[in-house]
Tab-separated table of C-alpha atoms and ligand atoms in Angstrom:
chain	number	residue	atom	x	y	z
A	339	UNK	CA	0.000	0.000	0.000
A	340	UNK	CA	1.218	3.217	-0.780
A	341	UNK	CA	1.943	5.484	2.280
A	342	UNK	CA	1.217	8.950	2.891
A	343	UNK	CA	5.132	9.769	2.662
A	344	UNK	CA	5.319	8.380	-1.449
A	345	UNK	CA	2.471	11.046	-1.828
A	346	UNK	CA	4.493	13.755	-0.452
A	347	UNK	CA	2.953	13.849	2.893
A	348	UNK	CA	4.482	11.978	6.289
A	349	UNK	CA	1.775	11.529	8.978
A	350	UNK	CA	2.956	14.472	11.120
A	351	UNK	CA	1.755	16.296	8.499
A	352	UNK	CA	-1.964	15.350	9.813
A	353	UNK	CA	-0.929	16.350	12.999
A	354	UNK	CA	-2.256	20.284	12.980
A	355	UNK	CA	-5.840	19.786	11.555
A	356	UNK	CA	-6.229	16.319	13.743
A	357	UNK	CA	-4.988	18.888	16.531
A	358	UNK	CA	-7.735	21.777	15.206
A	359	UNK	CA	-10.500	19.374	14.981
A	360	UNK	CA	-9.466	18.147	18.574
A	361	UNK	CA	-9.634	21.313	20.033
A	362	UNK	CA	-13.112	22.297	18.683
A	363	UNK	CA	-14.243	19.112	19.734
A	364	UNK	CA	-13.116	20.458	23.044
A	365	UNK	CA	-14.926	23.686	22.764
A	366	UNK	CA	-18.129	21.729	21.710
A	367	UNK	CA	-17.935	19.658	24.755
A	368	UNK	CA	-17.165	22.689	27.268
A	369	UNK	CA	-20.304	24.384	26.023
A	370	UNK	CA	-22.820	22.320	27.831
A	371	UNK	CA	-24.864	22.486	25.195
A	372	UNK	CA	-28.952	21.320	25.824
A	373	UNK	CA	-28.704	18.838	23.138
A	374	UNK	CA	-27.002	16.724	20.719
A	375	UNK	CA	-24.831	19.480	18.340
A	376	UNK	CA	-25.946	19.080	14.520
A	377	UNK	CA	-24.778	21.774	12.231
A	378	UNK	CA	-22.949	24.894	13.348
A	379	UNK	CA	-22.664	28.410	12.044
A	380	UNK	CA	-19.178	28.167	10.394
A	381	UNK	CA	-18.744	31.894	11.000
A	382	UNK	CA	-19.327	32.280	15.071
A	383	UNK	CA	-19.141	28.077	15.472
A	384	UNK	CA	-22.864	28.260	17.382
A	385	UNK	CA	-24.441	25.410	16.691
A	386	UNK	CA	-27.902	23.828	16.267
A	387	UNK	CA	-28.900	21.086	18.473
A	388	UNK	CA	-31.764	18.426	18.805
A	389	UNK	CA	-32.915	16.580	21.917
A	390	UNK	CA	-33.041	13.099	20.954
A	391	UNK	CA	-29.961	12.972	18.765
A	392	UNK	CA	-31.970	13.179	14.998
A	393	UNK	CA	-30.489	10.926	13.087
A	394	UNK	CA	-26.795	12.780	13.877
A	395	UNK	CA	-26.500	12.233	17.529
A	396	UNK	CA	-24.175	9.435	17.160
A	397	UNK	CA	-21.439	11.456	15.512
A	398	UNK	CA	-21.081	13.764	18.164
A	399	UNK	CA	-20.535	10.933	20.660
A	400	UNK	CA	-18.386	9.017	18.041
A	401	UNK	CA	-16.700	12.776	17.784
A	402	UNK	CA	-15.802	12.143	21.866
A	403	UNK	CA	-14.760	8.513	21.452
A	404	UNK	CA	-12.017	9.743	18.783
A	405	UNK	CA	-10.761	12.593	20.791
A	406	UNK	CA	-10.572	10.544	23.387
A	407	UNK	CA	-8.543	7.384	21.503
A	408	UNK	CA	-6.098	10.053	19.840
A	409	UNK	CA	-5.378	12.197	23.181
A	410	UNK	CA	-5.740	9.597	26.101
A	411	UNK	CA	-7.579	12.366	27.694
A	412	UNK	CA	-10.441	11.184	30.385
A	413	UNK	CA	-12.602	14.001	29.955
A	414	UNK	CA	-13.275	13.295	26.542
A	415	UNK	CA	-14.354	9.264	27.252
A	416	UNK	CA	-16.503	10.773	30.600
A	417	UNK	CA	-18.172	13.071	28.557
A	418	UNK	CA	-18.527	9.850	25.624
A	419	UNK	CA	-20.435	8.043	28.190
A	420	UNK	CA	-22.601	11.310	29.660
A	421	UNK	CA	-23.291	11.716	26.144
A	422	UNK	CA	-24.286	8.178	25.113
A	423	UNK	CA	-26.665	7.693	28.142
A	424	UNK	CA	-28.866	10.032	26.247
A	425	UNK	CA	-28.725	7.605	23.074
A	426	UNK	CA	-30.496	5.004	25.064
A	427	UNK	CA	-33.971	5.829	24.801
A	428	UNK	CA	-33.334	5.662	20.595
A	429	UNK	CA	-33.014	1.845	20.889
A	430	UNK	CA	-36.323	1.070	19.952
A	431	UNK	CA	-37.094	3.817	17.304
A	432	UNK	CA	-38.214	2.485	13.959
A	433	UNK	CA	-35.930	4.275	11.958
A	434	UNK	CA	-33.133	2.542	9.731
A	435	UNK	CA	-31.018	5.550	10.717
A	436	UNK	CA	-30.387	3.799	13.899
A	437	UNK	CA	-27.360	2.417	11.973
A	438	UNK	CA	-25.734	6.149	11.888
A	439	UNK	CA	-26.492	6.148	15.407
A	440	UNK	CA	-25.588	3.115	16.811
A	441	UNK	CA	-22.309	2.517	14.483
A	442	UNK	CA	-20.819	5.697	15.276
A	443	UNK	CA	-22.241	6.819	18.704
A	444	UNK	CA	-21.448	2.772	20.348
A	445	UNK	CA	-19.906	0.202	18.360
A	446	UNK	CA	-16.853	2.942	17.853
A	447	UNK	CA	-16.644	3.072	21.735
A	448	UNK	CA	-16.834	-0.478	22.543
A	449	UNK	CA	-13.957	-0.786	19.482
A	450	UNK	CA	-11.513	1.908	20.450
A	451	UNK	CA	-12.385	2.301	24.203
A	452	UNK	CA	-14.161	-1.440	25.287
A	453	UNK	CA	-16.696	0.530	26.748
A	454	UNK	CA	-19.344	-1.658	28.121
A	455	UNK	CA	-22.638	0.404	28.088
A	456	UNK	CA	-21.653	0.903	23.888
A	457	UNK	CA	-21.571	-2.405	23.522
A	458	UNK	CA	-24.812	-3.601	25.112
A	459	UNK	CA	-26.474	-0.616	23.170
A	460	UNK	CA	-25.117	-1.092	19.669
A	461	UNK	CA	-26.463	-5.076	20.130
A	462	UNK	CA	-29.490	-4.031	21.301
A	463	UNK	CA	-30.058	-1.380	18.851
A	464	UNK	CA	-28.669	-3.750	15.659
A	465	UNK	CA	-31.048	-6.770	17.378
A	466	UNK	CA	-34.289	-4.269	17.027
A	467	UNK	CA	-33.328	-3.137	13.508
A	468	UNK	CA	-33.431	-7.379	12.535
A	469	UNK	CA	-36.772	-7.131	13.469
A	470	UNK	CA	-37.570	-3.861	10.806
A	471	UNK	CA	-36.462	-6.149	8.251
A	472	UNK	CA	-38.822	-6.897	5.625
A	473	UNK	CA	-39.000	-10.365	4.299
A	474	UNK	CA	-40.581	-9.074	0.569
A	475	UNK	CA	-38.232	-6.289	-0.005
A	476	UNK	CA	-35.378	-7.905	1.534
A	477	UNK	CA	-34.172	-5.074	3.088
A	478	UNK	CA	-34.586	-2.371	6.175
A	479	UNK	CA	-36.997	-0.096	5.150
A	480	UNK	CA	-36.955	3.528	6.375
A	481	UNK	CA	-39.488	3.348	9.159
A	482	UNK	CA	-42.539	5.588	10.535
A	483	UNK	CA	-40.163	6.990	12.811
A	484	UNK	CA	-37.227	8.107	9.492
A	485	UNK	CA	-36.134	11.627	9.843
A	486	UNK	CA	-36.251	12.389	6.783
A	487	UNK	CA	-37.738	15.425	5.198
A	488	UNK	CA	-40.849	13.382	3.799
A	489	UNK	CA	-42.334	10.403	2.839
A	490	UNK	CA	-40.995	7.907	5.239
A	491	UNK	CA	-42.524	4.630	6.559
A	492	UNK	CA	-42.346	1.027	5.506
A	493	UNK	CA	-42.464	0.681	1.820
A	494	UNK	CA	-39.632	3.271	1.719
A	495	UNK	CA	-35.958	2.940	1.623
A	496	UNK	CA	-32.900	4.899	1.129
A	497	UNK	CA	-29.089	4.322	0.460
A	498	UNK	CA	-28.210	6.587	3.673
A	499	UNK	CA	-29.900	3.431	5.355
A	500	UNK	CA	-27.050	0.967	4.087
A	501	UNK	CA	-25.198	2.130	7.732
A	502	UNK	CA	-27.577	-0.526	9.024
A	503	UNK	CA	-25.531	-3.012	7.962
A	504	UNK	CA	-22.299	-2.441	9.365
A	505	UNK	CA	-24.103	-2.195	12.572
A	506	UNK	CA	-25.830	-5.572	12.243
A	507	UNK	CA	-22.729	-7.520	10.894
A	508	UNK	CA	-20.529	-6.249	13.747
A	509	UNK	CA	-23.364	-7.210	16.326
A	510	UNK	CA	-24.132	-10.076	14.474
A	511	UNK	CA	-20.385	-11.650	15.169
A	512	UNK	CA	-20.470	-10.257	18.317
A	513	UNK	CA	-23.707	-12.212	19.447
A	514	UNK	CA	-23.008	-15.506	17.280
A	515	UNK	CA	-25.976	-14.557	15.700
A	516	UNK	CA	-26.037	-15.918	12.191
A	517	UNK	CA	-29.728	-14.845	11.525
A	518	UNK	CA	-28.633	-11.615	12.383
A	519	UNK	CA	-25.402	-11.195	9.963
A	520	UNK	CA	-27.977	-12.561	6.707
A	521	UNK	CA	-30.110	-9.750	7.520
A	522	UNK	CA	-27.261	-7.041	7.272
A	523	UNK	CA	-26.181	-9.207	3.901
A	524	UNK	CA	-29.669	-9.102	2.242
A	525	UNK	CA	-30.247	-5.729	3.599
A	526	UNK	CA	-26.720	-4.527	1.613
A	527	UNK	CA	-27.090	-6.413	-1.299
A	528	UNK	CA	-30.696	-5.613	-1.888
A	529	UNK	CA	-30.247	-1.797	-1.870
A	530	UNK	CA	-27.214	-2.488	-3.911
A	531	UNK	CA	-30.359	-3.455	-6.775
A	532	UNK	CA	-32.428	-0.908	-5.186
A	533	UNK	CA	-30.295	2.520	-5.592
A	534	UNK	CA	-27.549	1.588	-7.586
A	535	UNK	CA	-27.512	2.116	-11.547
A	536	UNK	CA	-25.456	0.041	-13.871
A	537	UNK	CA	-22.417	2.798	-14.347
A	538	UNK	CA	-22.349	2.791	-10.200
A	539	UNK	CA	-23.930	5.781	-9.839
A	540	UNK	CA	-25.999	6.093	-6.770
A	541	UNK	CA	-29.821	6.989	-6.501
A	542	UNK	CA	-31.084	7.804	-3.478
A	543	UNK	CA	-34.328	6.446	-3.001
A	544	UNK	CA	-37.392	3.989	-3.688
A	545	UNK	CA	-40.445	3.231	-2.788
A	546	UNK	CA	-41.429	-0.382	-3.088
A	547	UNK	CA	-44.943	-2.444	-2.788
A	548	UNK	CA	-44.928	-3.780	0.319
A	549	UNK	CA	-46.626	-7.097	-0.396
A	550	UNK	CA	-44.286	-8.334	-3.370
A	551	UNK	CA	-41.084	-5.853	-2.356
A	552	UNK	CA	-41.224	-4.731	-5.739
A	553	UNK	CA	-39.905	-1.203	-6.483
A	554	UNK	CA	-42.238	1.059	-7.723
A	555	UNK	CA	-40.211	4.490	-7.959
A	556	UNK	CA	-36.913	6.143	-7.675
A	557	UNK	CA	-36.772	9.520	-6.421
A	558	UNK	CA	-34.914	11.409	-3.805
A	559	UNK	CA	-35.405	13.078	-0.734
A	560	UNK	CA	-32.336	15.682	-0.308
A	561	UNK	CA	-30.987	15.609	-4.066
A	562	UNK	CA	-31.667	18.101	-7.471
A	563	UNK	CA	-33.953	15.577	-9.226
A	564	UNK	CA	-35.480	12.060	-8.813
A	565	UNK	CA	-32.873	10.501	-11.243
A	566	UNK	CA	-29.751	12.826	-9.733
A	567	UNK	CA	-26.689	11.691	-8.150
A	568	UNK	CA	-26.825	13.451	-4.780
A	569	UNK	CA	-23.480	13.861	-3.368
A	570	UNK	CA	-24.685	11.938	0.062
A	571	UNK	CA	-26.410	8.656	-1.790
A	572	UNK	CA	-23.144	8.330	-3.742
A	573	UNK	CA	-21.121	8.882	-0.927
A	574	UNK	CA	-23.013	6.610	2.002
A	575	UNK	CA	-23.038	3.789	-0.223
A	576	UNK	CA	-19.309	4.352	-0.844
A	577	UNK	CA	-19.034	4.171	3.020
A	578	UNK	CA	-21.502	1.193	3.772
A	579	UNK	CA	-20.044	-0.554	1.329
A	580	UNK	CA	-16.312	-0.236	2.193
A	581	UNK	CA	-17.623	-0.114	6.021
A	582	UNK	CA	-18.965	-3.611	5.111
A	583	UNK	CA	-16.226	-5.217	4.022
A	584	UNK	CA	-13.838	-4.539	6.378
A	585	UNK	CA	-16.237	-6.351	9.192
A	586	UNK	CA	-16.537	-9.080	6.780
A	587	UNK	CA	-13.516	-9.751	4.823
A	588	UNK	CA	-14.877	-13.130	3.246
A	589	UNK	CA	-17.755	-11.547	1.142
A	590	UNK	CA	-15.861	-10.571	-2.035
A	591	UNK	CA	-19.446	-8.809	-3.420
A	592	UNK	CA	-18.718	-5.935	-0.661
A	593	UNK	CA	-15.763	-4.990	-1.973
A	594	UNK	CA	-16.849	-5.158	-5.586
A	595	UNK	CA	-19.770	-2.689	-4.555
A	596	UNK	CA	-17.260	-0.988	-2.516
A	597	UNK	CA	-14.993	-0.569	-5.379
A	598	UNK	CA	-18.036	0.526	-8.064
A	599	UNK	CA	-19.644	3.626	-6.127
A	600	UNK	CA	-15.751	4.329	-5.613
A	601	UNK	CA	-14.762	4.329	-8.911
A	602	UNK	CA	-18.064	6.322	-10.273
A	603	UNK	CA	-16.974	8.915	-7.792
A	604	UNK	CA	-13.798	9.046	-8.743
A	605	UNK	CA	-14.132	9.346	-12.154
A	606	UNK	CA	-17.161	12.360	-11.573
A	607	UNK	CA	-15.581	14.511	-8.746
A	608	UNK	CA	-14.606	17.927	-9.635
A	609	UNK	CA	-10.698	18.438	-10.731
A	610	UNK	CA	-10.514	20.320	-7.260
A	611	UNK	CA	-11.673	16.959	-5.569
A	612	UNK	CA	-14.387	18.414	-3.640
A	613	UNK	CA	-18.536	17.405	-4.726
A	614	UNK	CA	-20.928	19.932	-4.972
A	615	UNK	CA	-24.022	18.922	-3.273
A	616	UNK	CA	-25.575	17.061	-6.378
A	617	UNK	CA	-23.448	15.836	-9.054
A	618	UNK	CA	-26.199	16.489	-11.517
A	619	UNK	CA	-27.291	20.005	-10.141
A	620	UNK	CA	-26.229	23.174	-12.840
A	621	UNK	CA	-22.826	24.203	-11.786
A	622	UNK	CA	-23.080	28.363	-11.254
A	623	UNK	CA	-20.702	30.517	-9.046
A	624	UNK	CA	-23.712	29.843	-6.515
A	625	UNK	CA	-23.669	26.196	-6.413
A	626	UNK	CA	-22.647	24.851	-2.775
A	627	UNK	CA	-20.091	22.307	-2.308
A	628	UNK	CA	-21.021	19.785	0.121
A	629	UNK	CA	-17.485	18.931	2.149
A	630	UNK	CA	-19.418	16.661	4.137
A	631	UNK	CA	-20.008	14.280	1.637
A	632	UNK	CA	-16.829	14.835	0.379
A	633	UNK	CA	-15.061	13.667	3.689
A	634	UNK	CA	-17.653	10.726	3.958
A	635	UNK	CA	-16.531	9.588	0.574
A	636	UNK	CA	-12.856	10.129	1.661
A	637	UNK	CA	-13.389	7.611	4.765
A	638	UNK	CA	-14.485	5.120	2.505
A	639	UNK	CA	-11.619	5.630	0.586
A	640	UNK	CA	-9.302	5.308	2.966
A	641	UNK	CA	-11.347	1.789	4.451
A	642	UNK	CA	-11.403	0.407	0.886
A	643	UNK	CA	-7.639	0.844	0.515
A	644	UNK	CA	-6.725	-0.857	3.578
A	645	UNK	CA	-9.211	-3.989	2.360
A	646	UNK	CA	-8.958	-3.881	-1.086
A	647	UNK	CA	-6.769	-6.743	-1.845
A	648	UNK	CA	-5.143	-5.671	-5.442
A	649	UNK	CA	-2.137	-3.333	-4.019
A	650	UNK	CA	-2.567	-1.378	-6.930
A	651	UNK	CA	-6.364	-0.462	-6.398
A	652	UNK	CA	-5.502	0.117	-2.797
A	653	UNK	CA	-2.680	2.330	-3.318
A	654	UNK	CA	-4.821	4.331	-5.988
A	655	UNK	CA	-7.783	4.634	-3.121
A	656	UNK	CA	-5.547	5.930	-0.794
A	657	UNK	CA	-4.017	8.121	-2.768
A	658	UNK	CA	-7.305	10.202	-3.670
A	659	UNK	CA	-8.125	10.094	-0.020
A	660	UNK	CA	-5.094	11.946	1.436
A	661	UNK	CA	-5.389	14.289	-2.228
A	662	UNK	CA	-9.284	15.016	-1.044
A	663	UNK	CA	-8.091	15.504	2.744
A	664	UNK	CA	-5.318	18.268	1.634
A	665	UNK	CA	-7.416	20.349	-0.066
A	666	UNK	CA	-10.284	19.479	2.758
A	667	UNK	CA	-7.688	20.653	5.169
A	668	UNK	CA	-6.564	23.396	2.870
A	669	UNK	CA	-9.873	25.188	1.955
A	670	UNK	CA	-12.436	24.600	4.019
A	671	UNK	CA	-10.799	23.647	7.372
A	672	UNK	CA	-10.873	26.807	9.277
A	673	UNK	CA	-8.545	28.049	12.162
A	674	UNK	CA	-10.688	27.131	14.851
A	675	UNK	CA	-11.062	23.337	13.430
A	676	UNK	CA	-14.267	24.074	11.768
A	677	UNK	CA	-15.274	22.059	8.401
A	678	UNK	CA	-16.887	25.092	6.501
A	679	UNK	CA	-19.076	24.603	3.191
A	680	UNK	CA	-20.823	21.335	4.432
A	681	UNK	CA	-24.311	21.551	2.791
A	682	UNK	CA	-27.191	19.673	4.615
A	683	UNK	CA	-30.560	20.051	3.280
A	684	UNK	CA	-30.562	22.853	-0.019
A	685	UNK	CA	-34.415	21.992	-0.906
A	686	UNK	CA	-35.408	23.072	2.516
A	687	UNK	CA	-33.096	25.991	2.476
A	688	UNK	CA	-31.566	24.205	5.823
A	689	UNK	CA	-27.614	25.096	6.646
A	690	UNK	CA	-26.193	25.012	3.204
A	691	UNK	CA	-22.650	26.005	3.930
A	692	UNK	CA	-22.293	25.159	7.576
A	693	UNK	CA	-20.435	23.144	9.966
A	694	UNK	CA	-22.159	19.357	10.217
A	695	UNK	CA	-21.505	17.094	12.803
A	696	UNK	CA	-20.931	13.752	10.328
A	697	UNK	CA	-18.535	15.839	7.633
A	698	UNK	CA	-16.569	16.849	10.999
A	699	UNK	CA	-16.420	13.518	12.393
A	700	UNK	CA	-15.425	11.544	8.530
A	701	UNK	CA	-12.169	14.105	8.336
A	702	UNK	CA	-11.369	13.945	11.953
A	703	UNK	CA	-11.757	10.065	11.294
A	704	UNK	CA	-9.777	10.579	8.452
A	705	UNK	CA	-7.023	12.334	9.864
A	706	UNK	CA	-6.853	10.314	13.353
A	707	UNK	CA	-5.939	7.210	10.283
A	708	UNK	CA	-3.430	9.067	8.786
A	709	UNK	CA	-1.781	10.416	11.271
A	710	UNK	CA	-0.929	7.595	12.961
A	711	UNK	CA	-3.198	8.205	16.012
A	712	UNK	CA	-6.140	5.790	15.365
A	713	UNK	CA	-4.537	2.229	15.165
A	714	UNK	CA	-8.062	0.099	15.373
A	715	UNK	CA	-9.837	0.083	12.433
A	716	UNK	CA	-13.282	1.212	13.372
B	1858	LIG	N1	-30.198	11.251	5.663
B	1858	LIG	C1	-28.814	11.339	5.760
B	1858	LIG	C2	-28.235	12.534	5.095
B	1858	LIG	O1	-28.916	13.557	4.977
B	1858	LIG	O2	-27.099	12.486	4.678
C-alpha cells in the first residue's frame, strides 16, 4: 500500500488539523450544550442542536470517542459516556437511521475504548433493527419513525440506510448470531439493486410495494432531481459498502460494490476533488459544495484501501483520499477546526454552507488514520 510519505505527505503532516478538529471538539464539549450538536454556524461556530440525537447524535458521541482514543484524555471518554446515556432511549425507534447512530455513537466506543454500556447498546439497537427487516423487499426499510424530510414509513428505503448493515454484521459476530449477519447481507445487497444504476452511480431512493417488495419508484429526498446523483447517496453507499467489508472480509461482493460507487466517484468529482451537493445540479458561481459528503466519501476511501486486496487499487484509493483531505484541510478547514461549506438540506433551504456534525467527524476520522493516532480500524 502506498503510504502517505510516497504522496508527499508523512503523517505528522496530519498532525495540525487532527490537533484543530481536537480542540473544537473540546470547545463543543465545554459548552454544555442542551442537546445533541448538529450543524454549526461556520462563522461564530454556534451550533444547532436536537434533543433526541436526529439521526446525527451518534457522531457527536463518536466525535468524543475519537478525541478521546487520539489524546488519552479522560474528559473526553466521561463526557462519551454522559453523552451516550442520552442515546439510550433511541433503541427502539423504527428508523433505519439507527445504523448512523448506533455505528458511530457505540460500536466505535466499545472498538476503540471497550466501553461496556456501547456495547450492550449497539447489540441491542442492531437486534431491534433485525426485526424492521422486511421479508418481501429484503431489506430495512426507512421506518414511521425516518427523519427524513418526507415520505418515510415502511415501503420506503434509502441508500443513507445501508449504515444498518455495518451495525448488524458487527453485532451479528459479536452475538453468534447468524440470523442476524444474513439480515445485514440481504439488507446490503438488496439496496445495492435498489439505488444503484449500472455505471455505479448512486440513486437515493425507492419506494417499493410492500406485499411483493417490488420497487415502484426512484426519487430522492435531499438531491436536485429524482434521477440525480446526490453527493450523500453516492457517498453513504461508498461508506456502507467499504464499512462492510472490512467487518466481513470473506464476502468478495462488498468490496466489488465498494470498489463501483468508488470508482463512479472518482471518475465524476470535480478536478478540485471536492462534490458539490448534487453531481447532476447546474454548476453556477452559486452552487454549494457539500465537504461533508466529500469527507464521507474520503473515509471510505481510505477503508477500501486498507481492504482492497489488489495493491494497486488500494494504493490508488488511498491516494485520492489523502489528495481530497489536503485540499479538505486546505480550503475549508478553518482556524478554529471548523469544516466550513458542508451543505445539509438545499431543498429546505436548511444550513447550506455550515459546519455538520458527520462531515466533521469523517475528516477527523480521516485524519486520526493518517496520522498515525487511530490504530483500530473502526
Ligand atoms: N439522511 C442522511 C443525510 O442527509 O445524509
Amino acid at each position: 500500500m502506498q503510504t502517505s510519505m510516497e504522496a508527499g505527505r508523512s503523517a505528522s503532516d496530519w498532525q495540525g488539523p487532527l490537533d484543530r478538529m481536537i480542540r473544537r471538539v473540546e470547545l463543543t464539549m465545554k459548552a454544555n450544550l442542551n442537546g445533541f450538536p448538529h450543524y454549526g454556524d461556520q462563522e461564530t461556530g454556534e451550533w444547532v442542536t436536537t434533543t433526541d440525537g436526529f439521526w446525527t447524535g451518534g457522531f457527536w458521541v463518536g466525535e468524543l470517542w475519537l478525541a478521546a482514543s487520539a489524546t488519552g484524555d479522560q474528559a473526553f471518554l466521561d463526557a462519551g459516556r454522559q453523552w451516550l446515556k442520552r442515546l439510550e432511549k433511541r433503541v427502539e425507534s423504527r428508523t433505519v437511521f439507527r445504523g448512523f447512530i448506533f455505528y458511530y455513537g457505540a460500536v466505535t466506543g466499545a472498538l476503540l475504548h471497550g466501553d461496556v454500556l456501547s456495547e450492550q447498546l449497539a447489540k441491542r439497537a442492531a437486534q431491534s433493527l433485525g426485526h424492521q427487516f422486511d421479508k418481501a423487499a429484503g431489506l430495512i426499510p426507512l421506518g414511521r419513525e425516518a427523519e427524513e424530510a418526507h415520505t418515510v414509513g415502511d415501503g420506503e428505503a434509502n441508500i443513507d440506510g445501508l449504515l444498518a448493515t455495518p451495525l448488524m454484521l458487527w453485532a451479528a459476530s459479536r452475538l453468534g448470531e447468524p440470523n442476524l449477519r444474513r439480515i445485514a447481507l440481504d439488507h446490503a445487497y438488496n439496496s445495492a439493486k435498489f439505488f444503484l444504476r449500472s455505471d455505479g452511480g448512486v440513486i437515493q431512493s425507492a419506494s417499493f410495494d410492500t406485499a411483493t417488495g417490488d420497487v415502484i419508484r426512484r426519487y430522492t429526498h435531499k438531491g436536485y432531481a429524482d434521477d440525480s446523483i446526490w453527493t450523500r447517496a453516492q457517498a453513504w453507499a461508498m461508506l456502507g459498502y467499504a464499512l462492510s467489508a472490512q467487518l466481513a472480509k470473506e464476502e468478495p461482493r462488498l468490496i466489488e460494490l465498494a470498489e463501483k460507487v468508488a470508482d463512479w466517484w472518482l471518475a465524476n468529482v470535480p478536478n478540485d476533488l471536492i462534490a458539490y451537493w448534487d453531481f447532476c445540479a447546474p454548476v453556477t458561481p452559486e452552487t454549494k459544495r457539500d465537504t461533508s459528503g466529500t469527507s464521507i466519501a474520503v473515509a471510505a476511501l481510505l477503508k477500501l484501501s486498507s481492504v482492497h486486496p489488489d495493491s494497486e487499487k488500494a494504493a490508488r484509493y488511498g491516494k485520492a483520499a489523502r489528495d481530497t483531505v489536503k485540499i479538505l484541510v486546505e480550503r475549508h478547514l478553518t482556524e478554529s477546526g471548523i469544516l466550513a461549506d458542508g451543505c445539509f438540506d438545499p431543498k429546505n433551504k436548511k444550513a447550506i454552507a455550515n459546519e455538520l456534525i458527520w462531515g466533521d467527524y469523517f475528516l477527523l476520522e480521516s485524519l486520526a488514520i493518517l496520522s498515525g493516532r487511530l490504530r483500530v480500524a473502526i
